[in-house]
Tab-separated table of C-alpha atoms in Angstrom:
chain	number	residue	atom	x	y	z
A	64	LEU	CA	-5.838	18.502	2.157
A	65	GLY	CA	-8.820	18.150	4.435
A	66	VAL	CA	-10.564	16.000	1.868
A	67	VAL	CA	-7.682	13.706	1.552
A	68	LEU	CA	-7.340	13.291	5.258
A	69	CYS	CA	-10.943	12.683	5.575
A	70	SER	CA	-10.788	9.942	2.936
A	71	VAL	CA	-7.826	8.459	4.907
A	72	ALA	CA	-9.697	8.354	8.060
A	73	ILE	CA	-12.693	6.770	6.581
A	74	VAL	CA	-10.550	3.972	4.877
A	75	MET	CA	-8.777	3.401	8.136
A	76	LEU	CA	-12.148	2.994	9.939
A	77	PHE	CA	-12.920	0.233	7.478
A	78	SER	CA	-10.054	-1.669	8.905
A	79	PHE	CA	-12.188	-2.536	11.868
A	80	ILE	CA	-14.594	-4.574	9.730
A	81	PRO	CA	-14.162	-8.434	10.320
A	82	PHE	CA	-12.091	-10.130	7.599
A	83	VAL	CA	-10.547	-6.777	6.455
A	84	ASP	CA	-6.892	-6.550	6.978
A	85	TRP	CA	-5.674	-3.281	8.621
A	86	ALA	CA	-2.196	-4.041	7.316
A	87	ALA	CA	-3.443	-3.902	3.716
A	88	HIS	CA	-4.927	-0.586	4.381
A	89	LEU	CA	-1.750	0.791	5.963
A	90	GLY	CA	0.268	-0.599	2.969
A	91	GLY	CA	-2.056	1.325	0.678
A	92	LEU	CA	-1.626	4.413	2.645
A	93	ILE	CA	2.204	4.105	2.557
A	94	ALA	CA	2.126	3.230	-1.230
A	95	GLY	CA	-0.063	6.033	-2.115
A	96	PHE	CA	2.254	8.463	-0.341
A	97	VAL	CA	5.359	7.197	-2.070
A	98	VAL	CA	3.627	7.122	-5.435
A	99	GLY	CA	2.469	10.761	-4.683
A	100	LEU	CA	6.098	11.631	-4.190
A	101	VAL	CA	6.790	10.695	-7.795
A	102	LEU	CA	3.591	12.309	-9.308
A	103	PHE	CA	3.643	15.506	-7.411
A	104	GLY	CA	7.407	15.758	-7.109
A	105	CYS	CA	7.562	16.731	-10.846
A	106	TRP	CA	5.699	19.942	-10.003
A	107	ILE	CA	8.477	21.339	-7.817
A	108	GLU	CA	9.978	24.370	-9.548
A	109	ASN	CA	13.594	24.084	-8.114
A	110	LYS	CA	15.203	21.564	-10.583
A	111	ARG	CA	17.426	20.030	-7.823
A	112	TRP	CA	14.543	19.161	-5.423
A	113	ARG	CA	12.205	18.043	-8.250
A	114	ILE	CA	14.889	15.416	-9.495
A	115	TRP	CA	15.516	14.536	-5.729
A	116	TRP	CA	11.793	13.950	-4.739
A	117	CYS	CA	11.085	12.010	-8.032
A	118	ALA	CA	14.127	9.891	-7.654
A	119	THR	CA	13.406	9.247	-4.038
A	120	GLY	CA	9.831	8.415	-4.522
A	121	ALA	CA	10.678	6.040	-7.632
A	122	GLY	CA	13.369	4.258	-5.620
A	123	ILE	CA	11.196	3.868	-2.549
A	124	THR	CA	8.344	2.529	-4.770
A	125	ILE	CA	10.421	-0.097	-6.518
A	126	ILE	CA	11.849	-1.172	-3.248
A	127	LEU	CA	8.648	-1.521	-1.424
A	128	PHE	CA	6.693	-3.205	-4.299
A	129	THR	CA	9.493	-5.651	-4.807
A	130	ALA	CA	9.671	-6.443	-0.936
A	131	GLY	CA	5.873	-6.952	-1.034
A	132	LEU	CA	5.963	-9.281	-4.189
A	133	ILE	CA	8.935	-11.337	-2.605
A	134	TYR	CA	7.014	-11.673	0.719
A	135	MET	CA	3.638	-12.559	-0.978
A	136	TYR	CA	5.231	-15.227	-3.299
A	137	SER	CA	7.619	-16.734	-0.706
A	138	GLY	CA	5.036	-19.045	0.767
A	139	ASN	CA	5.793	-18.184	4.352
A	140	ILE	CA	2.468	-16.564	4.869
A	141	GLU	CA	0.320	-18.306	7.511
A	142	ILE	CA	-3.277	-18.590	7.126
A	143	HIS	CA	-5.405	-18.082	10.273
A	144	GLU	CA	-7.994	-20.728	11.163
A	145	GLU	CA	-10.864	-18.333	11.105
A	146	LEU	CA	-9.989	-17.216	7.556
A	147	ALA	CA	-9.165	-20.677	6.262
A	148	ASP	CA	-12.553	-21.187	4.786
A	149	VAL	CA	-12.604	-17.778	3.080
A	150	CYS	CA	-9.065	-18.430	1.650
A	151	GLN	CA	-10.207	-21.931	0.326
A	152	TYR	CA	-13.253	-20.449	-1.290
A	153	TYR	CA	-11.118	-17.874	-3.308
A	154	GLN	CA	-8.170	-20.427	-4.064
A	155	GLN	CA	-10.716	-22.132	-6.395
A	156	PHE	CA	-10.812	-19.110	-8.602
A	157	TYR	CA	-7.052	-18.455	-8.575
């Protein structure tokens, strides 16, 4: 657990580097936690709790990834002026 918390702290520190979005790191943390519910929920010995945590993790994962994809492709995302040149650079590839 200590290694995981140390890794999370280091990744969150990278959020303060210019042009690195802290919201993406926070989203990755939440997504990793929810996917962990599915993966490690299968190891629970009590059958009722195992089904509960696997189903909860799978449901939350589907909801969050669907919401993220809808938001990403909705076209309502504003590009900040300081990042416009970076976004234009990457748009030529995608």
